[in-house]
mmCIF file of C-alpha atoms in Angstrom:
data_model
loop_
_atom_site.group_PDB
_atom_site.id
_atom_site.type_symbol
_atom_site.label_atom_id
_atom_site.label_comp_id
_atom_site.label_asym_id
_atom_site.label_seq_id
_atom_site.Cartn_x
_atom_site.Cartn_y
_atom_site.Cartn_z
ATOM 1 C CA MET E 5 -0.084 -0.310 0.313
ATOM 2 C CA LYS E 6 1.506 3.703 -1.036
ATOM 3 C CA LYS E 7 2.698 5.274 2.137
ATOM 4 C CA ILE E 8 0.884 9.112 1.570
ATOM 5 C CA VAL E 9 2.050 12.604 3.598
ATOM 6 C CA PHE E 10 -1.260 14.564 3.948
ATOM 7 C CA MET E 11 -0.847 18.428 3.863
ATOM 8 C CA GLY E 12 -4.050 20.668 4.354
ATOM 9 C CA THR E 13 -6.153 22.674 6.808
ATOM 10 C CA PRO E 14 -9.776 23.679 6.120
ATOM 11 C CA ASP E 15 -13.188 21.062 5.000
ATOM 12 C CA TYR E 16 -11.965 21.336 1.831
ATOM 13 C CA ALA E 17 -8.932 19.282 2.402
ATOM 14 C CA LEU E 18 -10.606 16.764 5.430
ATOM 15 C CA SER E 19 -12.660 15.443 2.315
ATOM 16 C CA VAL E 20 -9.635 14.415 0.039
ATOM 17 C CA LEU E 21 -7.981 13.141 3.239
ATOM 18 C CA LYS E 22 -11.368 11.055 4.247
ATOM 19 C CA ALA E 23 -10.918 9.435 0.590
ATOM 20 C CA LEU E 24 -7.266 8.975 0.780
ATOM 21 C CA CYS E 25 -7.269 7.081 4.206
ATOM 22 C CA GLU E 26 -10.004 4.257 2.688
ATOM 23 C CA HIS E 27 -7.060 3.759 0.127
ATOM 24 C CA PHE E 28 -3.822 4.162 1.254
ATOM 25 C CA GLU E 29 -1.450 4.321 4.195
ATOM 26 C CA ILE E 30 -1.532 7.742 5.366
ATOM 27 C CA VAL E 31 1.825 7.965 7.550
ATOM 28 C CA GLY E 32 1.892 11.684 8.916
ATOM 29 C CA VAL E 33 -0.662 14.859 8.443
ATOM 30 C CA PHE E 34 0.366 18.321 8.470
ATOM 31 C CA THR E 35 -1.663 20.803 8.960
ATOM 32 C CA GLN E 36 -1.840 24.718 10.067
ATOM 33 C CA PRO E 37 -1.746 25.256 14.024
ATOM 34 C CA ASP E 38 -4.913 25.817 16.391
ATOM 35 C CA LYS E 39 -6.178 29.219 15.937
ATOM 36 C CA PRO E 40 -8.489 31.427 18.271
ATOM 37 C CA VAL E 41 -12.004 31.187 16.873
ATOM 38 C CA GLY E 42 -15.211 33.345 17.923
ATOM 39 C CA ARG E 43 -15.809 36.636 20.345
ATOM 40 C CA LYS E 44 -14.204 34.323 23.612
ATOM 41 C CA ALA E 45 -10.999 33.339 21.801
ATOM 42 C CA VAL E 46 -11.381 29.235 22.275
ATOM 43 C CA LEU E 47 -8.139 28.008 20.601
ATOM 44 C CA THR E 48 -9.604 25.383 18.401
ATOM 45 C CA PRO E 49 -7.978 22.463 15.892
ATOM 46 C CA PRO E 50 -8.788 22.797 11.802
ATOM 47 C CA PRO E 51 -10.740 20.206 11.154
ATOM 48 C CA VAL E 52 -8.149 18.168 9.090
ATOM 49 C CA LYS E 53 -6.108 17.861 12.654
ATOM 50 C CA GLU E 54 -9.464 16.472 14.855
ATOM 51 C CA PHE E 55 -9.975 14.068 12.021
ATOM 52 C CA ALA E 56 -6.670 12.872 11.583
ATOM 53 C CA LEU E 57 -6.508 12.484 15.230
ATOM 54 C CA SER E 58 -9.686 10.132 15.711
ATOM 55 C CA LYS E 59 -7.690 7.925 13.290
ATOM 56 C CA GLY E 60 -4.688 7.733 15.377
ATOM 57 C CA PHE E 61 -2.495 9.477 12.359
ATOM 58 C CA ALA E 62 0.666 11.657 13.520
ATOM 59 C CA VAL E 63 -0.050 14.971 13.368
ATOM 60 C CA PHE E 64 1.937 17.807 12.782
ATOM 61 C CA GLN E 65 1.381 21.221 12.863
ATOM 62 C CA PRO E 66 4.740 23.849 12.192
ATOM 63 C CA GLN E 67 4.646 27.640 12.609
ATOM 64 C CA ASN E 68 6.317 27.402 9.057
ATOM 65 C CA LEU E 69 8.327 24.477 6.744
ATOM 66 C CA LYS E 70 11.752 26.139 7.076
ATOM 67 C CA ASN E 71 12.428 24.876 10.617
ATOM 68 C CA GLY E 72 13.244 21.207 10.246
ATOM 69 C CA ALA E 73 9.910 20.193 8.861
ATOM 70 C CA ALA E 74 11.426 18.465 5.597
ATOM 71 C CA GLU E 75 13.248 15.959 7.696
ATOM 72 C CA GLN E 76 10.079 14.592 9.800
ATOM 73 C CA ILE E 77 8.286 14.726 6.401
ATOM 74 C CA ALA E 78 11.469 12.555 4.600
ATOM 75 C CA LEU E 79 11.300 10.452 7.655
ATOM 76 C CA LEU E 80 8.131 9.335 7.074
ATOM 77 C CA LYS E 81 9.183 8.086 3.522
ATOM 78 C CA PRO E 82 6.092 8.776 1.872
ATOM 79 C CA ASP E 83 5.658 7.590 -1.916
ATOM 80 C CA PHE E 84 3.564 10.989 -2.442
ATOM 81 C CA ILE E 85 2.760 14.268 -0.649
ATOM 82 C CA VAL E 86 -0.506 15.535 -1.010
ATOM 83 C CA VAL E 87 -2.003 19.052 -0.542
ATOM 84 C CA ALA E 88 -4.990 20.405 -0.179
ATOM 85 C CA ALA E 89 -5.253 24.028 0.965
ATOM 86 C CA TYR E 90 -2.990 23.650 3.173
ATOM 87 C CA GLY E 91 -2.361 27.069 3.351
ATOM 88 C CA GLN E 92 2.001 27.666 3.251
ATOM 89 C CA ILE E 93 4.364 27.746 0.400
ATOM 90 C CA LEU E 94 6.350 23.988 -0.225
ATOM 91 C CA GLY E 95 9.947 24.697 -0.628
ATOM 92 C CA GLU E 96 12.136 22.316 -2.774
ATOM 93 C CA ASP E 97 13.234 20.978 -0.112
ATOM 94 C CA ILE E 98 10.064 19.358 0.646
ATOM 95 C CA LEU E 99 8.722 18.691 -3.176
ATOM 96 C CA SER E 100 12.422 16.873 -3.743
ATOM 97 C CA ILE E 101 11.322 14.233 -1.257
ATOM 98 C CA ALA E 102 8.410 12.681 -3.185
ATOM 99 C CA PRO E 103 6.256 13.683 -6.023
ATOM 100 C CA CYS E 104 3.591 16.425 -4.218
ATOM 101 C CA ILE E 105 0.158 16.455 -6.101
ATOM 102 C CA ASN E 106 -2.469 19.577 -4.904
ATOM 103 C CA LEU E 107 -5.846 19.534 -5.430
ATOM 104 C CA HIS E 108 -5.889 23.357 -6.547
ATOM 105 C CA ALA E 109 -10.023 24.618 -6.949
ATOM 106 C CA SER E 110 -10.022 26.141 -10.257
ATOM 107 C CA ILE E 111 -9.361 25.326 -14.267
ATOM 108 C CA LEU E 112 -5.575 25.746 -14.174
ATOM 109 C CA PRO E 113 -4.457 27.998 -15.400
ATOM 110 C CA GLU E 114 -6.710 30.251 -14.382
ATOM 111 C CA PHE E 115 -6.881 31.321 -10.529
ATOM 112 C CA ARG E 116 -3.582 30.622 -9.254
ATOM 113 C CA GLY E 117 -3.624 32.096 -5.354
ATOM 114 C CA ALA E 118 -5.609 32.013 -2.277
ATOM 115 C CA SER E 119 -9.031 32.641 -3.792
ATOM 116 C CA PRO E 120 -9.986 30.508 -6.504
ATOM 117 C CA VAL E 121 -13.364 29.528 -5.929
ATOM 118 C CA GLN E 122 -14.463 33.356 -5.104
ATOM 119 C CA GLN E 123 -12.759 34.945 -8.205
ATOM 120 C CA MET E 124 -14.564 32.382 -10.300
ATOM 121 C CA VAL E 125 -17.648 33.176 -9.160
ATOM 122 C CA LEU E 126 -16.953 36.897 -8.974
ATOM 123 C CA ASN E 127 -15.691 36.654 -12.524
ATOM 124 C CA GLY E 128 -19.237 34.851 -13.742
ATOM 125 C CA LYS E 129 -18.143 31.626 -14.265
ATOM 126 C CA LYS E 130 -20.669 29.083 -16.029
ATOM 127 C CA LEU E 131 -17.784 26.019 -15.493
ATOM 128 C CA GLY E 132 -15.704 25.418 -12.898
ATOM 129 C CA GLY E 133 -13.547 22.614 -10.950
ATOM 130 C CA ILE E 134 -10.791 21.210 -9.555
ATOM 131 C CA THR E 135 -6.992 20.396 -11.409
ATOM 132 C CA ALA E 136 -4.925 17.857 -10.044
ATOM 133 C CA MET E 137 -1.458 19.196 -10.260
ATOM 134 C CA LYS E 138 2.539 18.370 -9.771
ATOM 135 C CA MET E 139 3.691 21.246 -7.675
ATOM 136 C CA GLY E 140 6.512 22.679 -8.392
ATOM 137 C CA VAL E 141 8.560 25.725 -6.981
ATOM 138 C CA GLY E 142 6.274 28.525 -8.294
ATOM 139 C CA LEU E 143 2.332 29.480 -7.337
ATOM 140 C CA ASP E 144 -0.076 26.924 -9.180
ATOM 141 C CA ASP E 145 2.176 26.332 -11.898
ATOM 142 C CA GLY E 146 2.825 23.187 -12.018
ATOM 143 C CA ASP E 147 2.110 19.799 -14.612
ATOM 144 C CA MET E 148 -1.535 19.363 -14.796
ATOM 145 C CA LEU E 149 -2.022 15.466 -14.036
ATOM 146 C CA GLY E 150 -6.426 15.925 -14.460
ATOM 147 C CA PHE E 151 -9.244 17.452 -13.848
ATOM 148 C CA GLU E 152 -12.880 17.132 -12.649
ATOM 149 C CA VAL E 153 -15.098 19.977 -14.211
ATOM 150 C CA CYS E 154 -18.980 21.446 -13.400
ATOM 151 C CA ASP E 155 -21.460 23.610 -13.952
ATOM 152 C CA ILE E 156 -21.208 26.573 -10.815
ATOM 153 C CA GLU E 157 -23.497 29.462 -12.186
ATOM 154 C CA GLY E 158 -25.977 30.897 -9.652
ATOM 155 C CA LYS E 159 -24.022 28.672 -6.945
ATOM 156 C CA SER E 160 -22.681 30.316 -3.289
ATOM 157 C CA SER E 161 -18.701 30.070 -2.837
ATOM 158 C CA ALA E 162 -20.154 28.101 0.281
ATOM 159 C CA GLU E 163 -22.218 25.403 -1.588
ATOM 160 C CA LEU E 164 -19.029 25.400 -4.249
ATOM 161 C CA PHE E 165 -16.375 24.429 -1.407
ATOM 162 C CA SER E 166 -18.856 21.525 -0.652
ATOM 163 C CA ILE E 167 -18.966 20.588 -4.149
ATOM 164 C CA PHE E 168 -15.503 20.625 -4.770
ATOM 165 C CA ALA E 169 -14.524 18.859 -1.468
ATOM 166 C CA THR E 170 -16.024 15.996 -2.890
ATOM 167 C CA MET E 171 -14.595 16.185 -6.338
ATOM 168 C CA ALA E 172 -10.988 16.847 -5.049
ATOM 169 C CA GLY E 173 -11.380 13.706 -2.733
ATOM 170 C CA LYS E 174 -12.737 11.418 -6.191
ATOM 171 C CA LEU E 175 -9.733 13.254 -7.878
ATOM 172 C CA ALA E 176 -7.109 12.699 -5.413
ATOM 173 C CA LEU E 177 -7.938 8.866 -5.747
ATOM 174 C CA LYS E 178 -7.880 8.807 -9.903
ATOM 175 C CA THR E 179 -4.497 10.155 -9.918
ATOM 176 C CA LEU E 180 -2.537 8.692 -7.150
ATOM 177 C CA GLU E 181 -4.260 5.266 -8.444
ATOM 178 C CA ASN E 182 -2.530 6.452 -12.318
ATOM 179 C CA TYR E 183 -0.047 8.105 -11.394
ATOM 180 C CA GLU E 184 2.046 5.880 -13.697
ATOM 181 C CA LYS E 185 0.200 6.001 -16.318
ATOM 182 C CA ILE E 186 -0.524 9.846 -16.457
ATOM 183 C CA ASN E 187 0.542 12.199 -19.021
ATOM 184 C CA PRO E 188 1.573 15.389 -17.498
ATOM 185 C CA ILE E 189 0.471 18.509 -19.076
ATOM 186 C CA ALA E 190 2.528 21.896 -18.627
ATOM 187 C CA GLN E 191 0.371 25.014 -18.168
ATOM 188 C CA PHE E 192 0.160 27.536 -20.780
ATOM 189 C CA SER E 193 1.191 30.989 -18.850
ATOM 190 C CA ALA E 194 0.256 33.557 -20.970
ATOM 191 C CA LEU E 195 -3.585 32.479 -20.175
ATOM 192 C CA SER E 196 -2.948 32.633 -16.456
ATOM 193 C CA SER E 197 -4.814 34.440 -13.489
ATOM 194 C CA LYS E 198 -3.559 35.233 -10.621
ATOM 195 C CA CYS E 199 -5.514 36.053 -6.987
ATOM 196 C CA LYS E 200 -4.601 37.050 -3.462
ATOM 197 C CA LYS E 201 -6.461 36.445 -0.121
ATOM 198 C CA ILE E 202 -10.161 37.880 0.222
ATOM 199 C CA LYS E 203 -10.226 40.729 2.681
ATOM 200 C CA LYS E 204 -13.231 41.940 4.353
ATOM 201 C CA GLU E 205 -13.390 45.511 2.719
ATOM 202 C CA GLU E 206 -13.995 43.473 -1.060
ATOM 203 C CA GLY E 207 -17.585 42.630 0.977
ATOM 204 C CA GLN E 208 -18.565 46.584 0.924
ATOM 205 C CA ILE E 209 -21.553 47.204 -1.391
ATOM 206 C CA SER E 210 -23.760 50.135 -2.103
ATOM 207 C CA PHE E 211 -27.397 50.817 -3.928
ATOM 208 C CA ASP E 212 -25.252 52.266 -6.525
ATOM 209 C CA ASP E 213 -23.715 49.120 -7.844
ATOM 210 C CA GLU E 214 -24.850 47.470 -10.642
ATOM 211 C CA ILE E 215 -27.358 45.006 -9.924
ATOM 212 C CA SER E 216 -24.978 41.927 -11.497
ATOM 213 C CA ILE E 217 -21.706 43.498 -9.367
ATOM 214 C CA ILE E 218 -24.193 43.090 -5.887
ATOM 215 C CA TRP E 219 -24.822 39.381 -6.694
ATOM 216 C CA ARG E 220 -22.285 38.248 -7.800
ATOM 217 C CA LYS E 221 -20.833 39.537 -4.613
ATOM 218 C CA PHE E 222 -23.605 37.754 -2.570
ATOM 219 C CA LEU E 223 -22.846 34.764 -3.735
ATOM 220 C CA ALA E 224 -18.971 34.669 -3.929
ATOM 221 C CA PHE E 225 -18.452 36.293 -0.204
ATOM 222 C CA ASN E 226 -20.708 33.687 1.294
ATOM 223 C CA PRO E 227 -20.064 32.206 4.261
ATOM 224 C CA TRP E 228 -17.298 35.143 4.552
ATOM 225 C CA PRO E 229 -17.042 38.297 4.462
ATOM 226 C CA SER E 230 -20.883 38.163 3.143
ATOM 227 C CA ILE E 231 -22.064 41.732 1.667
ATOM 228 C CA TYR E 232 -22.327 44.993 3.512
ATOM 229 C CA PHE E 233 -23.061 48.721 3.266
ATOM 230 C CA SER E 234 -20.699 51.892 4.739
ATOM 231 C CA ASN E 235 -22.843 51.843 8.041
ATOM 232 C CA GLY E 236 -22.286 47.975 8.933
ATOM 233 C CA THR E 237 -25.906 46.655 7.928
ATOM 234 C CA LYS E 238 -25.491 43.181 6.399
ATOM 235 C CA LEU E 239 -28.222 41.966 3.393
ATOM 236 C CA LEU E 240 -27.930 37.739 4.503
ATOM 237 C CA LYS E 241 -30.646 36.597 1.886
ATOM 238 C CA ILE E 242 -31.490 38.142 -1.523
ATOM 239 C CA LYS E 243 -32.799 38.238 -4.969
ATOM 240 C CA ILE E 244 -32.121 40.450 -7.832
ATOM 241 C CA HIS E 245 -34.225 41.735 -10.560
ATOM 242 C CA SER E 246 -32.500 43.060 -13.503
ATOM 243 C CA GLN E 247 -34.883 46.690 -15.010
ATOM 244 C CA ASN E 248 -34.530 49.506 -15.717
ATOM 245 C CA VAL E 249 -34.702 52.045 -12.370
ATOM 246 C CA ALA E 250 -34.529 55.896 -12.470
ATOM 247 C CA ARG E 251 -32.280 56.886 -10.571
ATOM 248 C CA GLU E 252 -34.204 58.897 -7.798
ATOM 249 C CA GLN E 253 -35.297 54.957 -7.226
ATOM 250 C CA ILE E 254 -31.970 54.592 -5.811
ATOM 251 C CA GLY E 255 -31.639 53.050 -2.131
ATOM 252 C CA LYS E 256 -35.158 53.926 -2.138
ATOM 253 C CA ILE E 257 -38.194 50.986 -1.014
ATOM 254 C CA CYS E 258 -39.487 50.513 -4.246
ATOM 255 C CA ALA E 259 -41.863 47.694 -3.338
ATOM 256 C CA ILE E 260 -43.301 45.804 -0.039
ATOM 257 C CA ASN E 261 -44.210 41.919 -0.138
ATOM 258 C CA GLN E 262 -45.318 39.515 2.486
ATOM 259 C CA ASN E 263 -41.273 38.055 3.471
ATOM 260 C CA SER E 264 -39.443 40.769 1.457
ATOM 261 C CA PHE E 265 -38.893 43.984 -0.048
ATOM 262 C CA CYS E 266 -37.295 45.783 -2.781
ATOM 263 C CA VAL E 267 -34.719 48.580 -3.098
ATOM 264 C CA GLY E 268 -33.754 50.683 -6.224
ATOM 265 C CA ALA E 269 -30.163 49.306 -7.693
ATOM 266 C CA LYS E 270 -28.273 50.297 -10.266
ATOM 267 C CA LYS E 271 -29.713 48.474 -13.482
ATOM 268 C CA GLY E 272 -32.184 46.276 -11.305
ATOM 269 C CA LEU E 273 -34.098 45.838 -8.141
ATOM 270 C CA VAL E 274 -32.850 43.883 -4.764
ATOM 271 C CA GLU E 275 -35.261 41.804 -3.038
ATOM 272 C CA ILE E 276 -34.572 41.211 0.544
ATOM 273 C CA PHE E 277 -35.633 39.007 2.555
ATOM 274 C CA SER E 278 -32.970 39.229 5.610
ATOM 275 C CA ILE E 279 -31.181 41.804 6.914
ATOM 276 C CA GLN E 280 -28.896 42.558 10.115
ATOM 277 C CA GLU E 281 -27.704 46.090 11.664
ATOM 278 C CA ALA E 282 -23.697 46.203 12.543
ATOM 279 C CA GLY E 283 -23.773 44.763 16.100
ATOM 280 C CA LYS E 284 -27.656 43.656 16.200
ATOM 281 C CA LYS E 285 -29.452 40.177 15.811
ATOM 282 C CA ALA E 286 -30.209 39.303 11.546
ATOM 283 C CA LEU E 287 -34.565 39.977 11.488
ATOM 284 C CA ASP E 288 -36.535 39.269 8.642
ATOM 285 C CA ALA E 289 -37.631 41.759 6.141
ATOM 286 C CA LYS E 290 -40.894 42.848 7.777
ATOM 287 C CA GLU E 291 -39.344 42.684 11.306
ATOM 288 C CA TYR E 292 -36.868 45.517 9.539
ATOM 289 C CA LEU E 293 -39.362 47.463 8.237
ATOM 290 C CA ASN E 294 -41.522 47.428 11.422
ATOM 291 C CA GLY E 295 -39.010 48.455 13.766
ATOM 292 C CA LYS E 296 -37.793 51.175 11.344
ATOM 293 C CA ARG E 297 -41.160 51.908 10.580
ATOM 294 C CA LEU E 298 -39.953 52.358 6.944
ATOM 295 C CA GLY E 299 -42.900 52.632 4.018
ATOM 296 C CA LEU E 300 -43.072 52.715 0.010
ATOM 297 C CA GLY E 301 -40.647 55.007 -1.302
ATOM 298 C CA ASP E 302 -38.823 55.630 1.893
ATOM 299 C CA ASN E 303 -35.017 55.158 1.504
ATOM 300 C CA ILE E 304 -33.895 52.062 3.065
ATOM 301 C CA PHE E 305 -31.403 53.807 5.531
ATOM 302 C CA SER E 306 -32.591 57.156 6.214
#
């Protein structure tokens, strides 16, 4: 049975590890250090660590990979190193130990980097998927070993992370089981694009934004950082309706329904079902309107 060192951290990575451990010997799991979570800053282990410990796997959580990690991995004598959303860059000292296979959440060479799922949604892509890649020293630029593709139109990042996690697990198995038969494909870097970590401020919107931009941000930034206005108010559940909207209607309540209300934006209406002011609990549309005593024609933030 082939020996695997696995490197990953969030739920996406956990799905890959679960798939692998049914077919290969996991000789070591590398994941990010425990981090404080929530208002009480409770020190919380990554999902991958919790599962690995429950299976009795050896777990390593180095702050960085420059101080002895390569030596630790070499002692484990893996046949493959499998990486899925680990969160640290692998150096040549690790890459030279065994073939390093990365399950990257985009169809490379598009969206190399830290936020491929959010970026494909922001860009309005209709198809997305996973690439199995043999890692090199560059950023997600290694030779491609296989793909899984699906329809992503209208799906949020939260939905896609779940879908892609299952796909990545299947692709990891297929890639490792057929590794010797695969003819790697070099990436055409001229077609590449890069993406950085998502910052909270990217979720800010305005009703002066085009309706399509509001919708894409809503899908892309679910669950984090969500979409919000300059006053901190978040929109938690919405629909959009494309239509001509007069300039004077932007930011104003244009319709009130049984479970929602519509606000004018550029080139359409935002139908709001659930909303949350900064520091307060989430409210459904009716509660919000009643609490603010708002009606047709009123500015939502007056």
